[in-house]
Amino acid sequence: MRVLMVTSEAVPFAKTGGLADVCGALPTALADLGHDVRVVMPRYRQIDAATLAPGLAPLGVPTGEGERWCGVPSRRLSSSGVSFTFIEHDALFGRSGLYGPSGGVDGYPDNCLRFTVLCRGALQLCHQLGWFPDVIHCHDWQASLVPWFLHAFEGASSLAATPTLLTVHNQAYQGRFAAEELLVTGLGRQHFDWRGLEHQGGLNLLKGGLARATLLNTVSPTYAQEIQTPELGEGLDGLLRYRAADLRGVLNGIDTALWDPATDPLLPARYDASSLTGKATCARELRWRAGLPEPSGSDGRAQLLAGFIGRLVLQKGADVIVDAADRLVAAGVQVVLLGTGDEAQESDLRALSSRLDGFHAWIDFDESLAHLIYAGCDLLLMPSRYEPCGLNQLYAMRYGTLPVVTDIGGLRDSVSDAGLPEGTGFVCASATTEDLIEAVARAQVMAANPPGLDGMIQRAMSRDSGWDRAAQQYVALYEEALERKKRDQ
Ligand code: ADP
């Protein structure tokens, strides 16, 4: 099957979160199954042009503000044969941030135009290459205009019968713009109504995509249910209930070659389930870098090292950790945290880090430090208020670090509580300080009984989190989308 993937980020080229991990790993897993996969994404400033092959010829991309001429350099990954093509337009994409000024909360004011060019450019590229996919896999609001451009502009082209799958990685990010921005997309006003791109009087790209894509999915089965409720639907639950028969949940996998404690070049020592000596070395290095003392063991308590990695936004619950920190440290737990985001959360964390011995925060985005935290901790704290899938818990388990998670979304679908025979982590009923402290206390009790904890670590490390299963589920969705499109024509 020929699959065109349209995304705003992908490992190893540009990453702000889990979307990039998925768009880096899923194409490879699909290629391993024998499919022909091409990924299209913007060329941001951080992607070195010298590492890319030049495109055939400049690509003219129509927009409501005239044609934008883009370069289309590409790179074929030698490991998988997957081709990445980059939509290159320096005035639009040659910036420091992917979606907005680094560190800021607002998006760039021309984001509607930027992602119009990505989506329309992806379709123009197919014409330029004479390569027509069987299915187009769109990711998040940034790729949500693809089904509309197919509908409005490709009705008589070789792309006319191409179905789309829209994957929602986070329902809260919708690409909302003022109504006038519709003009930028080049789409006519007839598409701006309750069945189309209009939502609450404005332009809402994700809403439009959810209304028009052939099939929809989110990144875990539980989140697929949750976004159909007013609590987590972010205003689009009605539309999702209407499309419930077309909406699926596919739990993400992880790139088990990139995330493997036995081979990870970013770790000071490597290890696997048969010997955790290397993990202890990683813990020592992590404590040293955080300025935390080695556990003395003299007071008879299990002195666990707990970590957090993530965007500092309300969703992820770093504020819950801030509230719990004094009591966790008083109970003998050391805490390290790595994240960037909301300014208020960043300053709370800086203040806590300088005040509280036993707690250290890095306000940074640091891939290599993230690997060390997954490897060096005993526990990974994820008091998320909602979580579409969550990858951190999957990385943590693979590195023998037990996740402490809220009972929601993809966390529920991937972590079993210590109270169960198949337990691989600690599940909290809700994202509250009390529940988090209680779960960490349970972990401390288990740590005082090593055979129980060791069994969990072994189970966590041997959990199959690879992409094979999910890639097969995506292929089944692509086939279903093809059938659906044929039937509806
Ligand atoms: P989301 O996409 O909602 O941010 P996910 O759990 O799906 O959350 O994916 C987060 C990814 O981003 C993981 O690979 C995680 O290790 C990485 N990550 C998040 N924050 C940081 C950071 N400050 N430094 C390094 N990696 C980070």
Short mmCIF file of C-alpha atoms and ligand atoms in Angstrom, two decimals:
data_model
loop_
_atom_site.label_atom_id
_atom_site.label_comp_id
_atom_site.label_asym_id
_atom_site.label_seq_id
_atom_site.Cartn_x
_atom_site.Cartn_y
_atom_site.Cartn_z
CA MET A 1 0.00 0.00 0.00
CA ARG A 2 1.21 3.53 -0.73
CA VAL A 3 0.80 5.74 2.34
CA LEU A 4 1.34 9.50 2.43
CA MET A 5 1.79 10.82 5.94
CA VAL A 6 1.33 14.54 6.57
CA THR A 7 2.67 15.83 9.87
CA SER A 8 4.15 18.93 11.44
CA GLU A 9 6.92 17.06 13.28
CA ALA A 10 8.79 13.76 13.18
CA VAL A 11 11.86 12.24 14.82
CA PRO A 12 14.74 12.56 13.92
CA PHE A 13 14.06 15.96 12.30
CA ALA A 14 11.91 18.08 14.63
CA LYS A 15 10.18 17.29 17.92
CA THR A 16 8.10 19.03 20.55
CA GLY A 17 6.29 15.95 21.85
CA GLY A 18 4.85 12.50 21.24
CA LEU A 19 3.56 13.35 17.75
CA ALA A 20 7.17 13.43 16.54
CA ASP A 21 7.94 10.07 18.13
CA VAL A 22 4.92 8.51 16.42
CA CYS A 23 5.67 10.05 13.01
CA GLY A 24 9.26 8.90 13.29
CA ALA A 25 8.49 5.31 14.23
CA LEU A 26 5.19 4.39 12.58
CA PRO A 27 6.42 4.95 8.99
CA THR A 28 9.33 2.59 9.66
CA ALA A 29 7.03 -0.05 11.13
CA LEU A 30 4.77 0.25 8.07
CA ALA A 31 7.77 0.01 5.74
CA ASP A 32 8.85 -3.13 7.61
CA LEU A 33 5.44 -4.60 6.76
CA GLY A 34 6.21 -3.94 3.08
CA HIS A 35 4.33 -0.67 2.55
CA ASP A 36 5.56 2.30 0.54
CA VAL A 37 5.53 5.26 2.94
CA ARG A 38 6.34 8.91 2.26
CA VAL A 39 6.24 11.52 5.01
CA VAL A 40 5.74 15.22 4.26
CA MET A 41 6.58 17.86 6.87
CA PRO A 42 7.89 21.45 6.95
CA ARG A 43 11.59 22.19 6.82
CA TYR A 44 12.13 24.21 9.96
CA ARG A 45 15.32 26.14 10.53
CA GLN A 46 16.69 23.39 12.81
CA ILE A 47 16.65 20.84 9.94
CA ASP A 48 20.00 21.24 8.22
CA ALA A 49 19.49 21.67 4.47
CA ALA A 50 22.95 20.22 3.85
CA THR A 51 21.69 16.81 5.03
CA LEU A 52 18.88 16.74 2.44
CA ALA A 53 18.81 15.96 -1.27
CA PRO A 54 17.47 18.80 -3.45
CA GLY A 55 13.96 18.42 -4.86
CA LEU A 56 13.08 17.97 -8.53
CA ALA A 57 11.93 21.56 -9.08
CA PRO A 58 10.30 24.27 -7.02
CA LEU A 59 6.74 23.45 -6.09
CA GLY A 60 3.98 26.01 -6.62
CA VAL A 61 1.51 25.82 -3.75
CA PRO A 62 -1.77 27.69 -4.24
CA THR A 63 -3.16 29.52 -1.20
CA GLY A 64 -5.82 32.16 -0.73
CA GLU A 65 -2.98 34.67 -0.71
CA GLY A 66 -1.48 33.62 -4.01
CA GLU A 67 0.96 30.91 -4.94
CA ARG A 68 3.84 30.15 -2.57
CA TRP A 69 6.90 28.65 -4.20
CA CYS A 70 8.49 26.02 -2.04
CA GLY A 71 11.58 23.88 -2.21
CA VAL A 72 10.97 20.15 -1.70
CA PRO A 73 14.23 18.64 -0.49
CA SER A 74 14.01 15.10 0.75
CA ARG A 75 15.84 12.41 2.60
CA ARG A 76 15.42 8.65 2.47
CA LEU A 77 16.22 7.05 5.82
CA SER A 78 18.78 4.38 5.14
CA SER A 79 17.53 2.28 8.05
CA SER A 80 13.97 1.88 6.77
CA GLY A 81 13.79 3.21 3.21
CA VAL A 82 11.10 5.70 4.30
CA SER A 83 11.23 8.95 2.30
CA PHE A 84 10.80 12.27 4.07
CA THR A 85 10.01 15.26 1.88
CA PHE A 86 10.22 18.73 3.38
CA ILE A 87 8.11 21.70 2.37
CA GLU A 88 10.71 24.43 2.37
CA HIS A 89 9.73 28.07 2.50
CA ASP A 90 12.02 30.10 4.71
CA ALA A 91 9.65 33.01 5.28
CA LEU A 92 7.07 30.55 6.66
CA PHE A 93 9.05 27.75 8.28
CA GLY A 94 12.60 29.03 8.76
CA ARG A 95 12.02 30.06 12.36
CA SER A 96 13.26 29.01 15.76
CA GLY A 97 9.94 27.53 16.96
CA LEU A 98 7.70 24.98 15.27
CA TYR A 99 4.37 26.59 16.17
CA GLY A 100 5.27 29.78 18.00
CA PRO A 101 8.19 31.76 19.39
CA SER A 102 10.22 29.46 21.65
CA GLY A 103 9.05 29.66 25.20
CA GLY A 104 5.94 31.66 24.28
CA VAL A 105 2.39 30.42 24.67
CA ASP A 106 0.98 32.07 21.55
CA GLY A 107 1.28 30.54 18.13
CA TYR A 108 2.74 32.45 15.19
CA PRO A 109 0.07 34.78 13.76
CA ASP A 110 0.42 33.22 10.30
CA ASN A 111 0.01 29.60 11.43
CA CYS A 112 -3.11 29.19 9.29
CA LEU A 113 -1.09 30.08 6.20
CA ARG A 114 1.89 27.97 7.29
CA PHE A 115 -0.16 24.81 7.64
CA THR A 116 -2.24 25.61 4.56
CA VAL A 117 1.05 25.46 2.69
CA LEU A 118 2.00 22.17 4.35
CA CYS A 119 -1.33 20.50 3.47
CA ARG A 120 -1.74 21.88 -0.03
CA GLY A 121 1.96 21.37 -0.67
CA ALA A 122 1.69 17.67 0.24
CA LEU A 123 -0.99 17.19 -2.45
CA GLN A 124 0.92 19.25 -5.03
CA LEU A 125 3.96 17.11 -4.33
CA CYS A 126 2.04 13.96 -5.31
CA HIS A 127 1.29 15.57 -8.68
CA GLN A 128 4.89 16.67 -9.14
CA LEU A 129 6.21 13.19 -8.37
CA GLY A 130 3.44 11.33 -10.18
CA TRP A 131 3.19 9.29 -6.98
CA PHE A 132 -0.38 8.86 -5.82
CA PRO A 133 -1.01 7.31 -2.42
CA ASP A 134 -3.74 4.77 -1.63
CA VAL A 135 -4.40 6.61 1.60
CA ILE A 136 -3.35 9.87 3.23
CA HIS A 137 -2.68 9.72 6.96
CA CYS A 138 -3.09 13.18 8.52
CA HIS A 139 -1.90 14.06 12.00
CA ASP A 140 -3.55 16.67 14.24
CA TRP A 141 -4.89 20.10 13.30
CA GLN A 142 -1.78 20.96 11.33
CA ALA A 143 -2.75 18.35 8.69
CA SER A 144 -6.52 18.70 9.02
CA LEU A 145 -6.94 20.77 5.87
CA VAL A 146 -5.87 17.83 3.68
CA PRO A 147 -9.36 16.25 3.50
CA TRP A 148 -10.80 19.67 2.60
CA PHE A 149 -8.28 20.35 -0.15
CA LEU A 150 -8.98 16.89 -1.59
CA HIS A 151 -12.69 17.59 -1.49
CA ALA A 152 -12.53 21.12 -2.87
CA PHE A 153 -9.70 20.95 -5.41
CA GLU A 154 -8.92 17.36 -6.36
CA GLY A 155 -12.35 16.05 -7.40
CA ALA A 156 -11.20 15.43 -10.97
CA SER A 157 -7.54 14.59 -10.30
CA SER A 158 -5.67 11.35 -9.67
CA LEU A 159 -6.20 12.03 -5.97
CA ALA A 160 -10.00 12.17 -6.28
CA ALA A 161 -10.65 8.77 -4.72
CA THR A 162 -7.98 9.00 -2.02
CA PRO A 163 -9.34 8.36 1.48
CA THR A 164 -7.96 10.07 4.57
CA LEU A 165 -7.34 8.94 8.12
CA LEU A 166 -7.07 11.72 10.69
CA THR A 167 -5.24 10.85 13.89
CA VAL A 168 -5.88 13.06 16.91
CA HIS A 169 -2.87 13.12 19.21
CA ASN A 170 -4.38 15.72 21.52
CA GLN A 171 -7.95 16.97 21.27
CA ALA A 172 -7.09 20.18 23.14
CA TYR A 173 -4.99 21.58 20.29
CA GLN A 174 -7.40 22.44 17.51
CA GLY A 175 -5.89 25.14 15.30
CA ARG A 176 -8.47 27.84 16.02
CA PHE A 177 -8.34 31.05 13.98
CA ALA A 178 -10.52 34.06 13.27
CA ALA A 179 -13.21 33.42 10.65
CA GLU A 180 -11.47 35.69 8.09
CA GLU A 181 -8.50 33.30 8.01
CA LEU A 182 -10.63 31.01 5.86
CA LEU A 183 -9.55 33.26 2.97
CA VAL A 184 -5.94 32.27 3.56
CA THR A 185 -6.73 28.61 2.92
CA GLY A 186 -8.25 29.38 -0.47
CA LEU A 187 -11.38 27.41 0.46
CA GLY A 188 -14.76 28.91 -0.40
CA ARG A 189 -17.30 30.20 2.12
CA GLN A 190 -19.57 27.23 1.40
CA HIS A 191 -17.20 25.11 3.52
CA PHE A 192 -17.54 27.44 6.49
CA ASP A 193 -20.60 26.13 8.28
CA TRP A 194 -21.56 23.70 11.04
CA ARG A 195 -20.81 20.74 8.80
CA GLY A 196 -17.42 22.12 7.85
CA LEU A 197 -14.66 24.29 9.21
CA GLU A 198 -16.74 26.67 11.30
CA HIS A 199 -16.90 26.28 15.07
CA GLN A 200 -18.38 28.82 17.45
CA GLY A 201 -18.10 31.48 14.77
CA GLY A 202 -14.39 30.93 14.11
CA LEU A 203 -12.24 28.75 11.88
CA ASN A 204 -11.35 25.45 13.57
CA LEU A 205 -9.06 23.24 11.53
CA LEU A 206 -9.27 20.13 13.72
CA LYS A 207 -13.04 20.35 13.79
CA GLY A 208 -13.08 20.59 10.00
CA GLY A 209 -10.81 17.56 9.71
CA LEU A 210 -12.94 15.56 12.15
CA ALA A 211 -16.01 16.38 10.09
CA ARG A 212 -14.52 15.48 6.71
CA ALA A 213 -11.79 12.80 7.04
CA THR A 214 -12.86 9.34 5.89
CA LEU A 215 -11.90 7.72 9.21
CA LEU A 216 -10.73 9.06 12.55
CA ASN A 217 -8.64 7.70 15.36
CA THR A 218 -6.99 8.73 18.57
CA VAL A 219 -3.91 7.24 20.13
CA SER A 220 -5.57 4.99 22.71
CA PRO A 221 -8.92 3.22 23.00
CA THR A 222 -9.83 4.89 26.30
CA TYR A 223 -9.12 8.41 24.98
CA ALA A 224 -11.30 7.63 21.93
CA GLN A 225 -14.18 7.17 24.39
CA GLU A 226 -13.21 10.09 26.63
CA ILE A 227 -13.23 12.69 23.83
CA GLN A 228 -16.85 11.85 23.20
CA THR A 229 -17.70 13.30 26.62
CA PRO A 230 -18.16 17.01 27.43
CA GLU A 231 -15.37 16.74 30.05
CA LEU A 232 -12.64 15.87 27.54
CA GLY A 233 -14.22 16.63 24.17
CA GLU A 234 -12.91 20.22 24.20
CA GLY A 235 -16.16 21.41 22.65
CA LEU A 236 -16.15 18.81 19.87
CA ASP A 237 -17.68 15.88 21.75
CA GLY A 238 -21.00 16.26 19.93
CA LEU A 239 -19.31 15.93 16.54
CA LEU A 240 -17.31 12.94 17.79
CA ARG A 241 -20.42 11.20 19.08
CA TYR A 242 -21.98 11.83 15.68
CA ARG A 243 -18.94 10.18 14.07
CA ALA A 244 -18.56 7.48 16.72
CA ALA A 245 -18.85 4.66 14.16
CA ASP A 246 -15.82 6.08 12.30
CA LEU A 247 -13.68 6.75 15.37
CA ARG A 248 -11.16 4.19 16.68
CA GLY A 249 -8.41 4.05 19.29
CA VAL A 250 -4.99 2.66 18.43
CA LEU A 251 -2.51 2.60 21.30
CA ASN A 252 0.87 4.02 20.25
CA GLY A 253 3.95 1.89 20.23
CA ILE A 254 7.50 3.08 20.76
CA ASP A 255 10.63 2.77 18.66
CA THR A 256 12.21 -0.14 20.50
CA ALA A 257 15.49 0.24 18.60
CA LEU A 258 15.90 3.88 19.62
CA TRP A 259 14.64 3.26 23.14
CA ASP A 260 16.57 0.24 24.31
CA PRO A 261 18.56 0.32 27.56
CA ALA A 262 20.76 -2.48 26.21
CA THR A 263 22.09 -0.34 23.35
CA ASP A 264 21.20 3.28 24.22
CA PRO A 265 24.27 5.40 23.35
CA LEU A 266 22.96 8.28 25.48
CA LEU A 267 23.37 6.31 28.73
CA PRO A 268 26.56 6.13 30.81
CA ALA A 269 25.99 2.37 31.18
CA ARG A 270 23.75 -0.12 29.43
CA TYR A 271 21.64 -2.91 30.87
CA ASP A 272 18.83 -5.34 30.24
CA ALA A 273 16.35 -7.30 32.30
CA SER A 274 18.89 -10.01 33.13
CA SER A 275 21.22 -7.58 34.91
CA LEU A 276 20.35 -4.16 36.26
CA THR A 277 23.87 -3.15 37.29
CA GLY A 278 23.98 -0.60 34.47
CA LYS A 279 20.72 0.89 35.73
CA ALA A 280 22.35 1.53 39.11
CA THR A 281 25.20 3.32 37.31
CA CYS A 282 22.65 5.49 35.50
CA ALA A 283 20.99 6.29 38.84
CA ARG A 284 24.35 7.35 40.30
CA GLU A 285 25.06 9.60 37.33
CA LEU A 286 21.57 11.10 37.50
CA ARG A 287 21.86 11.84 41.23
CA TRP A 288 25.28 13.38 40.65
CA ARG A 289 23.99 15.62 37.88
CA ALA A 290 21.03 16.65 40.04
CA GLY A 291 23.21 17.27 43.08
CA LEU A 292 21.28 14.69 45.10
CA PRO A 293 23.02 12.52 47.70
CA GLU A 294 23.35 8.79 47.28
CA PRO A 295 20.73 6.97 49.38
CA SER A 296 22.20 6.07 52.73
CA GLY A 297 19.74 3.32 53.58
CA SER A 298 20.56 4.07 57.20
CA ASP A 299 17.02 4.92 58.22
CA GLY A 300 15.65 1.64 56.89
CA ARG A 301 13.36 3.30 54.35
CA ALA A 302 13.44 2.59 50.65
CA GLN A 303 14.89 5.78 49.19
CA LEU A 304 13.37 5.89 45.77
CA LEU A 305 14.31 8.27 42.98
CA ALA A 306 11.22 9.51 41.14
CA GLY A 307 11.29 11.48 37.87
CA PHE A 308 9.01 13.56 35.71
CA ILE A 309 9.57 14.53 32.06
CA GLY A 310 7.15 16.61 30.08
CA ARG A 311 5.60 19.80 28.90
CA LEU A 312 4.81 22.11 31.80
CA VAL A 313 1.12 22.54 31.06
CA LEU A 314 -1.90 21.84 33.23
CA GLN A 315 -2.53 18.56 31.37
CA LYS A 316 0.67 16.94 32.61
CA GLY A 317 0.22 17.77 36.30
CA ALA A 318 3.74 18.96 37.20
CA ASP A 319 1.91 21.31 39.58
CA VAL A 320 0.63 18.23 41.45
CA ILE A 321 4.24 17.19 41.95
CA VAL A 322 5.12 20.69 43.18
CA ASP A 323 2.31 20.43 45.76
CA ALA A 324 3.39 16.94 46.81
CA ALA A 325 7.14 17.58 46.80
CA ASP A 326 7.66 18.48 50.47
CA ARG A 327 5.80 15.41 51.66
CA LEU A 328 7.48 13.11 49.15
CA VAL A 329 10.92 14.33 50.17
CA ALA A 330 10.00 14.09 53.86
CA ALA A 331 9.04 10.47 53.19
CA GLY A 332 12.54 9.83 51.83
CA VAL A 333 11.81 10.07 48.11
CA GLN A 334 14.10 12.09 45.84
CA VAL A 335 12.49 13.82 42.88
CA VAL A 336 13.96 15.05 39.58
CA LEU A 337 12.01 16.89 36.93
CA LEU A 338 12.74 17.89 33.32
CA GLY A 339 10.40 20.15 31.40
CA THR A 340 9.61 23.45 29.75
CA GLY A 341 6.40 25.32 29.20
CA ASP A 342 4.13 27.51 31.25
CA GLU A 343 6.11 30.38 32.80
CA ALA A 344 4.33 30.19 36.17
CA GLN A 345 5.07 26.46 36.45
CA GLU A 346 8.68 27.05 35.42
CA SER A 347 9.20 29.65 38.14
CA ASP A 348 7.46 27.51 40.81
CA LEU A 349 9.80 24.68 39.91
CA ARG A 350 12.90 26.85 39.98
CA ALA A 351 11.90 28.14 43.41
CA LEU A 352 11.21 24.64 44.72
CA SER A 353 14.47 23.35 43.30
CA SER A 354 16.53 25.94 45.15
CA ARG A 355 14.53 25.60 48.39
CA LEU A 356 14.06 21.86 48.78
CA ASP A 357 16.96 19.44 49.21
CA GLY A 358 15.99 16.18 47.59
CA PHE A 359 14.27 17.89 44.66
CA HIS A 360 15.91 19.04 41.44
CA ALA A 361 14.33 20.56 38.33
CA TRP A 362 15.90 21.19 34.93
CA ILE A 363 13.90 23.74 32.96
CA ASP A 364 15.05 22.58 29.59
CA PHE A 365 14.28 20.34 26.61
CA ASP A 366 17.08 17.80 26.61
CA GLU A 367 16.69 14.48 24.81
CA SER A 368 19.82 12.98 26.27
CA LEU A 369 18.91 13.92 29.85
CA ALA A 370 15.45 12.45 29.24
CA HIS A 371 17.06 9.09 28.44
CA LEU A 372 19.12 9.28 31.63
CA ILE A 373 16.01 10.02 33.71
CA TYR A 374 14.08 7.08 32.19
CA ALA A 375 17.06 4.86 32.99
CA GLY A 376 18.19 6.22 36.34
CA CYS A 377 14.89 6.56 38.22
CA ASP A 378 12.95 3.96 40.15
CA LEU A 379 9.61 5.64 39.46
CA LEU A 380 8.32 7.94 36.72
CA LEU A 381 5.57 10.26 37.92
CA MET A 382 2.74 11.03 35.48
CA PRO A 383 -0.10 12.74 37.34
CA SER A 384 -1.73 13.74 34.04
CA ARG A 385 -5.21 15.24 34.10
CA TYR A 386 -5.82 13.67 30.71
CA GLU A 387 -3.50 11.71 28.47
CA PRO A 388 -4.31 10.76 24.87
CA CYS A 389 -1.69 7.99 24.96
CA GLY A 390 1.41 9.11 26.78
CA LEU A 391 4.74 7.71 25.68
CA ASN A 392 6.74 8.41 28.81
CA GLN A 393 5.21 5.49 30.68
CA LEU A 394 6.13 3.18 27.79
CA TYR A 395 9.74 4.39 27.74
CA ALA A 396 9.89 4.16 31.53
CA MET A 397 8.67 0.55 31.60
CA ARG A 398 11.16 -0.44 28.91
CA TYR A 399 13.92 1.08 31.06
CA GLY A 400 12.74 -0.79 34.19
CA THR A 401 11.31 2.37 35.79
CA LEU A 402 7.84 1.87 37.19
CA PRO A 403 5.29 4.49 36.12
CA VAL A 404 2.97 6.15 38.63
CA VAL A 405 0.00 7.20 36.52
CA THR A 406 -3.52 8.57 36.68
CA ASP A 407 -6.24 6.13 35.71
CA ILE A 408 -7.15 7.83 32.43
CA GLY A 409 -6.64 7.67 28.67
CA GLY A 410 -3.67 5.80 27.31
CA LEU A 411 -2.23 5.48 30.81
CA ARG A 412 -5.12 3.19 31.74
CA ASP A 413 -4.60 1.24 28.51
CA SER A 414 -0.90 0.63 29.07
CA VAL A 415 -0.15 0.38 32.81
CA SER A 416 -1.52 -2.28 35.19
CA ASP A 417 -1.57 -1.52 38.87
CA ALA A 418 0.79 -3.20 41.33
CA GLY A 419 -2.23 -4.77 43.02
CA LEU A 420 -2.82 -7.00 39.98
CA PRO A 421 -0.78 -10.09 39.10
CA GLU A 422 0.22 -8.41 35.81
CA GLY A 423 1.12 -5.13 37.56
CA THR A 424 3.73 -2.93 35.88
CA GLY A 425 3.20 0.34 37.77
CA PHE A 426 1.08 2.27 40.24
CA VAL A 427 -2.28 3.64 39.20
CA CYS A 428 -3.84 6.66 41.00
CA ALA A 429 -7.57 7.26 40.85
CA SER A 430 -7.10 10.96 40.10
CA ALA A 431 -4.43 13.60 39.47
CA THR A 432 -4.36 14.89 43.04
CA THR A 433 -1.60 15.39 45.56
CA GLU A 434 -3.15 12.89 47.96
CA ASP A 435 -3.49 10.15 45.33
CA LEU A 436 0.05 10.71 44.09
CA ILE A 437 1.53 10.56 47.59
CA GLU A 438 -0.48 7.44 48.36
CA ALA A 439 0.73 5.69 45.19
CA VAL A 440 4.37 6.58 45.87
CA ALA A 441 3.95 5.30 49.44
CA ARG A 442 2.69 2.00 48.01
CA ALA A 443 5.80 1.86 45.84
CA GLN A 444 7.98 2.44 48.90
CA VAL A 445 6.29 -0.41 50.73
CA MET A 446 6.89 -2.69 47.74
CA ALA A 447 10.49 -1.52 47.46
CA ALA A 448 11.03 -2.73 51.02
CA ASN A 449 10.04 -6.16 49.68
CA PRO A 450 12.42 -6.54 46.73
CA PRO A 451 11.03 -9.77 45.22
CA GLY A 452 7.65 -8.08 44.62
CA LEU A 453 9.22 -5.01 43.08
CA ASP A 454 11.73 -6.98 41.03
CA GLY A 455 8.90 -9.02 39.53
CA MET A 456 7.19 -5.83 38.45
CA ILE A 457 10.39 -4.45 36.94
CA GLN A 458 10.86 -7.67 34.96
CA ARG A 459 7.26 -7.54 33.71
CA ALA A 460 7.56 -3.85 32.81
CA MET A 461 10.79 -4.41 30.88
CA SER A 462 9.41 -7.35 28.95
CA ARG A 463 6.15 -5.63 28.02
CA ASP A 464 5.76 -5.62 24.24
CA SER A 465 5.57 -1.91 23.40
CA GLY A 466 6.87 -2.14 19.84
CA TRP A 467 5.03 -0.74 16.84
CA ASP A 468 4.20 -4.06 15.10
CA ARG A 469 0.76 -4.46 16.62
CA ALA A 470 -0.22 -0.82 16.15
CA ALA A 471 1.18 -0.71 12.60
CA GLN A 472 -1.03 -3.66 11.71
CA GLN A 473 -4.01 -1.90 13.23
CA TYR A 474 -3.22 1.19 11.14
CA VAL A 475 -3.01 -0.93 7.99
CA ALA A 476 -6.44 -2.34 8.81
CA LEU A 477 -7.73 1.23 9.22
CA TYR A 478 -6.21 2.27 5.88
CA GLU A 479 -7.93 -0.70 4.21
CA GLU A 480 -11.21 0.18 5.86
CA ALA A 481 -10.85 3.81 4.75
CA LEU A 482 -10.27 2.64 1.17
CA GLU A 483 -13.39 0.45 1.29
CA ARG A 484 -15.38 3.27 2.81
CA LYS A 485 -14.32 5.73 0.13
CA LYS A 486 -15.16 3.26 -2.66
CA ARG A 487 -18.56 2.61 -1.12
CA ASP A 488 -19.37 6.30 -0.71
CA GLN A 489 -18.46 7.28 -4.26
P1 ADP B 1 3.03 14.97 24.64
O1 ADP B 1 3.12 14.65 23.18
O2 ADP B 1 1.64 15.25 25.11
O3 ADP B 1 3.97 16.04 25.05
P2 ADP B 1 3.93 12.23 25.10
O4 ADP B 1 4.05 11.45 26.36
O5 ADP B 1 3.10 11.65 24.01
O6 ADP B 1 3.45 13.69 25.49
O7 ADP B 1 5.40 12.45 24.49
C1 ADP B 1 6.33 13.25 25.11
C2 ADP B 1 7.66 13.05 24.42
O8 ADP B 1 8.42 14.24 24.55
C3 ADP B 1 8.50 11.96 25.05
O9 ADP B 1 9.38 11.43 24.06
C4 ADP B 1 9.30 12.71 26.11
O10 ADP B 1 10.47 12.04 26.48
C5 ADP B 1 9.59 13.99 25.35
N1 ADP B 1 9.81 15.17 26.19
C6 ADP B 1 8.87 15.95 26.77
N2 ADP B 1 9.44 16.98 27.43
C7 ADP B 1 10.77 16.83 27.27
C8 ADP B 1 11.92 17.58 27.72
N3 ADP B 1 11.78 18.66 28.46
N4 ADP B 1 13.14 17.14 27.35
C9 ADP B 1 13.27 16.02 26.58
N5 ADP B 1 12.24 15.28 26.13
C10 ADP B 1 11.01 15.68 26.47
#
